[in-house]
PDB file of C-alpha atoms in Angstrom:
ATOM      1  CA  UNK I   1       0.000   0.000   0.000  1.00 42.00           C
ATOM      2  CA  UNK I   2       2.721   2.506   0.909  1.00 41.00           C
ATOM      3  CA  UNK I   3       4.490   1.909  -2.387  1.00 42.00           C
ATOM      4  CA  UNK I   4       1.271   2.266  -4.340  1.00 48.00           C
ATOM      5  CA  UNK I   5       0.631   5.588  -2.627  1.00 54.00           C
ATOM      6  CA  UNK I   6       4.107   6.785  -3.684  1.00 75.00           C
ATOM      7  CA  UNK I   7       4.798   7.605  -0.057  1.00 84.00           C
ATOM      8  CA  UNK I   8       7.596   6.433   2.191  1.00 90.00           C
ATOM      9  CA  UNK I   9       7.145   5.525   5.839  1.00 92.00           C
ATOM     10  CA  UNK I  10       9.374   7.213   8.418  1.00 91.00           C
ATOM     11  CA  UNK I  11      10.017   5.001  11.430  1.00 86.00           C
ATOM     12  CA  UNK I  12      11.168   7.865  13.650  1.00 84.00           C
ATOM     13  CA  UNK I  13       7.838   9.690  13.438  1.00 87.00           C
ATOM     14  CA  UNK I  14       5.536   6.834  12.479  1.00 89.00           C
ATOM     15  CA  UNK I  15       4.224   8.857   9.558  1.00 92.00           C
ATOM     16  CA  UNK I  16       4.246   8.750   5.778  1.00 93.00           C
ATOM     17  CA  UNK I  17       6.041  11.321   3.646  1.00 91.00           C
ATOM     18  CA  UNK I  18       5.153  12.160   0.065  1.00 84.00           C
ATOM     19  CA  UNK I  19       7.685  12.409  -2.737  1.00 78.00           C
ATOM     20  CA  UNK I  20       8.402  16.056  -1.929  1.00 83.00           C
ATOM     21  CA  UNK I  21       9.185  15.255   1.706  1.00 84.00           C
ATOM     22  CA  UNK I  22       5.939  16.616   3.147  1.00 90.00           C
ATOM     23  CA  UNK I  23       4.112  14.626   5.802  1.00 93.00           C
ATOM     24  CA  UNK I  24       0.919  12.999   4.538  1.00 91.00           C
ATOM     25  CA  UNK I  25      -2.134  13.709   6.674  1.00 91.00           C
ATOM     26  CA  UNK I  26      -4.003  10.875   8.346  1.00 89.00           C
ATOM     27  CA  UNK I  27      -6.929  11.659   6.045  1.00 89.00           C
ATOM     28  CA  UNK I  28      -4.689  11.174   3.017  1.00 90.00           C
ATOM     29  CA  UNK I  29      -3.388   7.850   4.298  1.00 91.00           C
ATOM     30  CA  UNK I  30      -6.829   6.519   5.189  1.00 91.00           C
ATOM     31  CA  UNK I  31      -8.146   7.920   1.900  1.00 91.00           C
ATOM     32  CA  UNK I  32      -5.673   5.708   0.042  1.00 92.00           C
ATOM     33  CA  UNK I  33      -7.084   2.704   1.871  1.00 94.00           C
ATOM     34  CA  UNK I  34     -10.643   3.764   1.064  1.00 94.00           C
ATOM     35  CA  UNK I  35      -9.804   3.924  -2.656  1.00 94.00           C
ATOM     36  CA  UNK I  36      -8.180   0.510  -2.507  1.00 95.00           C
ATOM     37  CA  UNK I  37     -11.231  -0.962  -0.763  1.00 96.00           C
ATOM     38  CA  UNK I  38     -13.499   0.557  -3.402  1.00 95.00           C
ATOM     39  CA  UNK I  39     -11.577  -1.420  -6.025  1.00 96.00           C
ATOM     40  CA  UNK I  40     -11.843  -4.622  -3.974  1.00 96.00           C
ATOM     41  CA  UNK I  41     -15.564  -3.974  -3.432  1.00 96.00           C
ATOM     42  CA  UNK I  42     -16.061  -3.848  -7.189  1.00 96.00           C
ATOM     43  CA  UNK I  43     -14.265  -7.195  -7.416  1.00 97.00           C
ATOM     44  CA  UNK I  44     -16.537  -8.662  -4.755  1.00 97.00           C
ATOM     45  CA  UNK I  45     -19.617  -7.247  -6.478  1.00 96.00           C
ATOM     46  CA  UNK I  46     -18.526  -8.779  -9.788  1.00 97.00           C
ATOM     47  CA  UNK I  47     -18.190 -12.155  -8.057  1.00 98.00           C
ATOM     48  CA  UNK I  48     -21.666 -11.785  -6.569  1.00 97.00           C
ATOM     49  CA  UNK I  49     -23.099 -11.019  -9.997  1.00 97.00           C
ATOM     50  CA  UNK I  50     -21.382 -14.112 -11.405  1.00 98.00           C
ATOM     51  CA  UNK I  51     -22.942 -16.135  -8.610  1.00 98.00           C
ATOM     52  CA  UNK I  52     -26.370 -14.647  -9.284  1.00 97.00           C
ATOM     53  CA  UNK I  53     -26.014 -15.414 -12.997  1.00 97.00           C
ATOM     54  CA  UNK I  54     -24.952 -18.990 -12.120  1.00 96.00           C
ATOM     55  CA  UNK I  55     -21.622 -18.506 -13.873  1.00 98.00           C
ATOM     56  CA  UNK I  56     -19.847 -19.813 -10.767  1.00 98.00           C
ATOM     57  CA  UNK I  57     -20.895 -22.167  -7.988  1.00 98.00           C
ATOM     58  CA  UNK I  58     -21.382 -21.207  -4.363  1.00 98.00           C
ATOM     59  CA  UNK I  59     -18.140 -22.995  -3.507  1.00 98.00           C
ATOM     60  CA  UNK I  60     -16.238 -21.079  -6.204  1.00 98.00           C
ATOM     61  CA  UNK I  61     -17.747 -17.808  -5.049  1.00 98.00           C
ATOM     62  CA  UNK I  62     -16.842 -18.521  -1.436  1.00 98.00           C
ATOM     63  CA  UNK I  63     -13.233 -19.429  -2.332  1.00 98.00           C
ATOM     64  CA  UNK I  64     -12.794 -16.257  -4.388  1.00 98.00           C
ATOM     65  CA  UNK I  65     -14.330 -14.138  -1.630  1.00 98.00           C
ATOM     66  CA  UNK I  66     -11.937 -15.609   0.903  1.00 98.00           C
ATOM     67  CA  UNK I  67      -9.048 -14.311  -1.208  1.00 98.00           C
ATOM     68  CA  UNK I  68     -10.593 -10.840  -1.447  1.00 97.00           C
ATOM     69  CA  UNK I  69     -11.171 -10.759   2.315  1.00 97.00           C
ATOM     70  CA  UNK I  70      -7.618 -11.863   3.119  1.00 97.00           C
ATOM     71  CA  UNK I  71      -6.093  -9.292   0.761  1.00 97.00           C
ATOM     72  CA  UNK I  72      -8.237  -6.463   2.134  1.00 97.00           C
ATOM     73  CA  UNK I  73      -7.369  -7.320   5.723  1.00 97.00           C
ATOM     74  CA  UNK I  74      -3.670  -7.692   5.082  1.00 97.00           C
ATOM     75  CA  UNK I  75      -3.404  -4.421   3.166  1.00 96.00           C
ATOM     76  CA  UNK I  76      -5.294  -2.574   5.892  1.00 97.00           C
ATOM     77  CA  UNK I  77      -2.829  -3.862   8.479  1.00 97.00           C
ATOM     78  CA  UNK I  78       0.251  -3.155   6.364  1.00 96.00           C
ATOM     79  CA  UNK I  79      -0.846   0.423   5.766  1.00 96.00           C
ATOM     80  CA  UNK I  80      -1.227   0.997   9.501  1.00 95.00           C
ATOM     81  CA  UNK I  81       2.164  -0.583  10.187  1.00 95.00           C
ATOM     82  CA  UNK I  82       4.049   1.382   7.549  1.00 94.00           C
ATOM     83  CA  UNK I  83       4.562  -1.410   5.053  1.00 94.00           C
ATOM     84  CA  UNK I  84       5.044  -5.156   4.776  1.00 94.00           C
ATOM     85  CA  UNK I  85       8.612  -5.005   6.095  1.00 93.00           C
ATOM     86  CA  UNK I  86       7.363  -3.755   9.480  1.00 94.00           C
ATOM     87  CA  UNK I  87       4.825  -6.550   9.954  1.00 96.00           C
ATOM     88  CA  UNK I  88       5.680  -8.907  12.820  1.00 95.00           C
ATOM     89  CA  UNK I  89       4.498 -12.426  13.545  1.00 96.00           C
ATOM     90  CA  UNK I  90       2.179 -10.942  16.156  1.00 95.00           C
ATOM     91  CA  UNK I  91       0.705  -8.650  13.490  1.00 95.00           C
ATOM     92  CA  UNK I  92       0.124 -11.552  11.111  1.00 97.00           C
ATOM     93  CA  UNK I  93      -1.457 -13.511  13.938  1.00 96.00           C
ATOM     94  CA  UNK I  94      -3.748 -10.621  14.798  1.00 94.00           C
ATOM     95  CA  UNK I  95      -4.798 -10.201  11.174  1.00 96.00           C
ATOM     96  CA  UNK I  96      -5.258 -13.953  10.836  1.00 97.00           C
ATOM     97  CA  UNK I  97      -7.689 -14.029  13.739  1.00 96.00           C
ATOM     98  CA  UNK I  98      -9.752 -11.226  12.220  1.00 95.00           C
ATOM     99  CA  UNK I  99      -9.721 -12.918   8.821  1.00 97.00           C
ATOM    100  CA  UNK I 100     -10.919 -16.196  10.356  1.00 97.00           C
ATOM    101  CA  UNK I 101     -13.825 -14.341  11.955  1.00 95.00           C
ATOM    102  CA  UNK I 102     -14.879 -12.995   8.555  1.00 96.00           C
ATOM    103  CA  UNK I 103     -14.449 -16.466   7.029  1.00 97.00           C
ATOM    104  CA  UNK I 104     -16.905 -17.848   9.578  1.00 97.00           C
ATOM    105  CA  UNK I 105     -19.411 -15.132   8.714  1.00 96.00           C
ATOM    106  CA  UNK I 106     -18.906 -15.835   5.017  1.00 97.00           C
ATOM    107  CA  UNK I 107     -19.561 -19.534   5.624  1.00 98.00           C
ATOM    108  CA  UNK I 108     -22.880 -18.656   7.254  1.00 97.00           C
ATOM    109  CA  UNK I 109     -23.782 -16.465   4.277  1.00 97.00           C
ATOM    110  CA  UNK I 110     -22.863 -19.258   1.842  1.00 97.00           C
ATOM    111  CA  UNK I 111     -25.181 -21.627   3.710  1.00 98.00           C
ATOM    112  CA  UNK I 112     -27.980 -19.056   3.485  1.00 97.00           C
ATOM    113  CA  UNK I 113     -27.370 -18.667  -0.255  1.00 97.00           C
ATOM    114  CA  UNK I 114     -27.573 -22.422  -0.676  1.00 97.00           C
ATOM    115  CA  UNK I 115     -30.893 -22.343   1.172  1.00 97.00           C
ATOM    116  CA  UNK I 116     -32.322 -19.851  -1.296  1.00 97.00           C
ATOM    117  CA  UNK I 117     -31.321 -16.419   0.044  1.00 97.00           C
ATOM    118  CA  UNK I 118     -32.261 -13.793  -2.594  1.00 97.00           C
ATOM    119  CA  UNK I 119     -29.182 -12.388  -4.317  1.00 96.00           C
ATOM    120  CA  UNK I 120     -30.635  -8.884  -4.275  1.00 96.00           C
ATOM    121  CA  UNK I 121     -29.354  -5.447  -3.340  1.00 94.00           C
ATOM    122  CA  UNK I 122     -29.235  -6.349   0.346  1.00 94.00           C
ATOM    123  CA  UNK I 123     -27.038  -9.331  -0.483  1.00 96.00           C
ATOM    124  CA  UNK I 124     -24.698  -7.064  -2.457  1.00 94.00           C
ATOM    125  CA  UNK I 125     -24.429  -4.743   0.555  1.00 92.00           C
ATOM    126  CA  UNK I 126     -23.549  -7.662   2.815  1.00 94.00           C
ATOM    127  CA  UNK I 127     -20.840  -8.756   0.385  1.00 95.00           C
ATOM    128  CA  UNK I 128     -19.340  -5.265   0.441  1.00 94.00           C
ATOM    129  CA  UNK I 129     -19.093  -5.335   4.231  1.00 94.00           C
ATOM    130  CA  UNK I 130     -16.656  -8.241   4.107  1.00 95.00           C
ATOM    131  CA  UNK I 131     -14.302  -6.104   2.028  1.00 95.00           C
ATOM    132  CA  UNK I 132     -14.764  -2.992   4.141  1.00 95.00           C
ATOM    133  CA  UNK I 133     -13.691  -4.983   7.183  1.00 95.00           C
ATOM    134  CA  UNK I 134     -10.189  -4.169   5.948  1.00 95.00           C
ATOM    135  CA  UNK I 135     -10.793  -0.620   7.161  1.00 95.00           C
ATOM    136  CA  UNK I 136     -11.567  -1.929  10.633  1.00 95.00           C
ATOM    137  CA  UNK I 137      -8.312  -3.911  10.607  1.00 96.00           C
ATOM    138  CA  UNK I 138      -6.444  -0.720   9.752  1.00 96.00           C
ATOM    139  CA  UNK I 139      -7.879   0.999  12.828  1.00 96.00           C
ATOM    140  CA  UNK I 140      -7.208  -1.966  15.110  1.00 96.00           C
ATOM    141  CA  UNK I 141      -3.532  -2.050  14.123  1.00 96.00           C
ATOM    142  CA  UNK I 142      -3.209   1.726  13.998  1.00 95.00           C
ATOM    143  CA  UNK I 143      -4.449   2.122  17.576  1.00 96.00           C
ATOM    144  CA  UNK I 144      -1.865  -0.404  18.762  1.00 95.00           C
ATOM    145  CA  UNK I 145       0.852   1.443  16.871  1.00 94.00           C
ATOM    146  CA  UNK I 146      -0.154   4.810  18.309  1.00 94.00           C
ATOM    147  CA  UNK I 147      -0.275   3.422  21.832  1.00 95.00           C
ATOM    148  CA  UNK I 148       3.207   1.981  21.335  1.00 94.00           C
ATOM    149  CA  UNK I 149       4.456   5.417  20.292  1.00 93.00           C
ATOM    150  CA  UNK I 150       3.268   6.970  23.527  1.00 93.00           C
ATOM    151  CA  UNK I 151      -0.095   8.380  22.502  1.00 94.00           C
ATOM    152  CA  UNK I 152      -2.477   8.301  25.449  1.00 96.00           C
ATOM    153  CA  UNK I 153      -5.713   9.821  24.177  1.00 97.00           C
ATOM    154  CA  UNK I 154      -8.041   9.346  21.247  1.00 97.00           C
ATOM    155  CA  UNK I 155     -10.852  11.208  19.539  1.00 96.00           C
ATOM    156  CA  UNK I 156     -13.338  10.047  16.921  1.00 96.00           C
ATOM    157  CA  UNK I 157     -13.762  12.330  13.903  1.00 94.00           C
ATOM    158  CA  UNK I 158     -17.147  11.726  12.320  1.00 93.00           C
ATOM    159  CA  UNK I 159     -17.348  11.358   8.567  1.00 91.00           C
ATOM    160  CA  UNK I 160     -20.060  13.425   6.906  1.00 85.00           C
ATOM    161  CA  UNK I 161     -21.895  10.300   5.729  1.00 83.00           C
ATOM    162  CA  UNK I 162     -21.840   8.550   9.119  1.00 82.00           C
ATOM    163  CA  UNK I 163     -24.691   9.467  11.436  1.00 84.00           C
ATOM    164  CA  UNK I 164     -25.502   6.237  13.290  1.00 92.00           C
ATOM    165  CA  UNK I 165     -25.890   6.434  17.063  1.00 93.00           C
ATOM    166  CA  UNK I 166     -22.513   4.819  17.615  1.00 93.00           C
ATOM    167  CA  UNK I 167     -20.682   7.353  15.455  1.00 94.00           C
ATOM    168  CA  UNK I 168     -22.548  10.283  16.995  1.00 95.00           C
ATOM    169  CA  UNK I 169     -21.806   9.064  20.532  1.00 95.00           C
ATOM    170  CA  UNK I 170     -18.136   8.429  19.770  1.00 96.00           C
ATOM    171  CA  UNK I 171     -17.685  11.894  18.277  1.00 95.00           C
ATOM    172  CA  UNK I 172     -19.549  13.545  21.165  1.00 96.00           C
ATOM    173  CA  UNK I 173     -17.264  11.853  23.718  1.00 97.00           C
ATOM    174  CA  UNK I 174     -14.405  14.130  22.692  1.00 96.00           C
ATOM    175  CA  UNK I 175     -10.868  13.372  23.823  1.00 96.00           C
ATOM    176  CA  UNK I 176     -10.757  10.242  25.999  1.00 97.00           C
ATOM    177  CA  UNK I 177      -8.120   7.719  27.137  1.00 97.00           C
ATOM    178  CA  UNK I 178      -6.911   5.543  24.272  1.00 97.00           C
ATOM    179  CA  UNK I 179      -8.865   2.307  23.990  1.00 96.00           C
ATOM    180  CA  UNK I 180     -12.102   3.835  25.292  1.00 97.00           C
ATOM    181  CA  UNK I 181     -14.037   4.296  22.058  1.00 97.00           C
ATOM    182  CA  UNK I 182     -15.421   1.640  19.725  1.00 96.00           C
ATOM    183  CA  UNK I 183     -13.347   1.788  16.569  1.00 96.00           C
ATOM    184  CA  UNK I 184     -14.799   2.413  13.099  1.00 94.00           C
ATOM    185  CA  UNK I 185     -16.278  -0.916  12.096  1.00 92.00           C
ATOM    186  CA  UNK I 186     -17.472  -1.698  15.638  1.00 94.00           C
ATOM    187  CA  UNK I 187     -20.372   0.759  15.642  1.00 93.00           C
ATOM    188  CA  UNK I 188     -23.997   0.570  14.499  1.00 92.00           C
ATOM    189  CA  UNK I 189     -23.051   1.196  10.864  1.00 90.00           C
ATOM    190  CA  UNK I 190     -20.666  -1.763  11.088  1.00 88.00           C
ATOM    191  CA  UNK I 191     -17.987  -2.147   8.430  1.00 87.00           C
ATOM    192  CA  UNK I 192     -19.356   0.710   6.304  1.00 86.00           C
ATOM    193  CA  UNK I 193     -18.107   3.277   8.834  1.00 91.00           C
ATOM    194  CA  UNK I 194     -15.757   5.893   7.371  1.00 90.00           C
ATOM    195  CA  UNK I 195     -15.087   7.836  10.570  1.00 93.00           C
ATOM    196  CA  UNK I 196     -11.485   8.629  11.487  1.00 94.00           C
ATOM    197  CA  UNK I 197      -9.526   8.329  14.707  1.00 95.00           C
ATOM    198  CA  UNK I 198      -7.195  11.003  16.044  1.00 94.00           C
ATOM    199  CA  UNK I 199      -4.559  10.365  18.711  1.00 95.00           C
ATOM    200  CA  UNK I 200      -2.840  12.761  21.085  1.00 94.00           C
ATOM    201  CA  UNK I 201      -0.164  12.651  23.762  1.00 92.00           C
ATOM    202  CA  UNK I 202      -0.591  14.051  27.246  1.00 86.00           C
ATOM    203  CA  UNK I 203      -0.013  17.775  27.416  1.00 78.00           C
ATOM    204  CA  UNK I 204       2.851  18.807  29.689  1.00 64.00           C
TER     205      UNK I 204
END
C-alpha cells in the first residue's frame, strides 16, 4: 500500500512522507485505503453477480471471496504498520484471527445462499461489508501502533456520511483515554463506517 501511494514511511515519526518530503495527513493515508477498498468492493460485487447469474458455484464464489477478504485485511494492516517489512508475527497472527472471523461469517452467508437467500441489493451490501472490514483492521492495528508510540488519548472524527448512534456518541465523547471508544467498524453502521480516529499525547 505505501508503495502504491508513492509515499515512504518514516520510522522515527511513524508517519508517511510524500515524494516532496511533506508529511501525509491521516486523512490522506486513510483515503488511500478507502480507494483501494473501493476497487476490492467492485471485485466482490462482480463475483456476486457471477454467482447470481450462475456462472460460478457457491463454492467457487466462497473461495474467491476468501481471497478478497484476506487481501483487504492484510493491506489494511500493512498500511497501519508502515509497510510489509514492518509486519511482525504478532501482526500476522492478529490479522489472521480477524480474517478467520470474517471467514466464519462468510460460511454462514454461503449456507444461506444455498438455502435460497435472494441475491438482491441487500445481499450485495452484505458482500461489500466483508471487504470494508479491511478498514476496521487498519484501525485496530493503527491504535496499537499509536499506543506503542506513547499516545495516550483518542478522539473520533465523524465522517459526513456517518450518522448512526454509535458514530454520533463516539464523536460527542471528545478526547478520551486511548482504547475507550469503539473503533470504526465496531459501531452501528458496522464495516461501512468511514469515521477517522485522532490520537494525542498528554499535554505537559
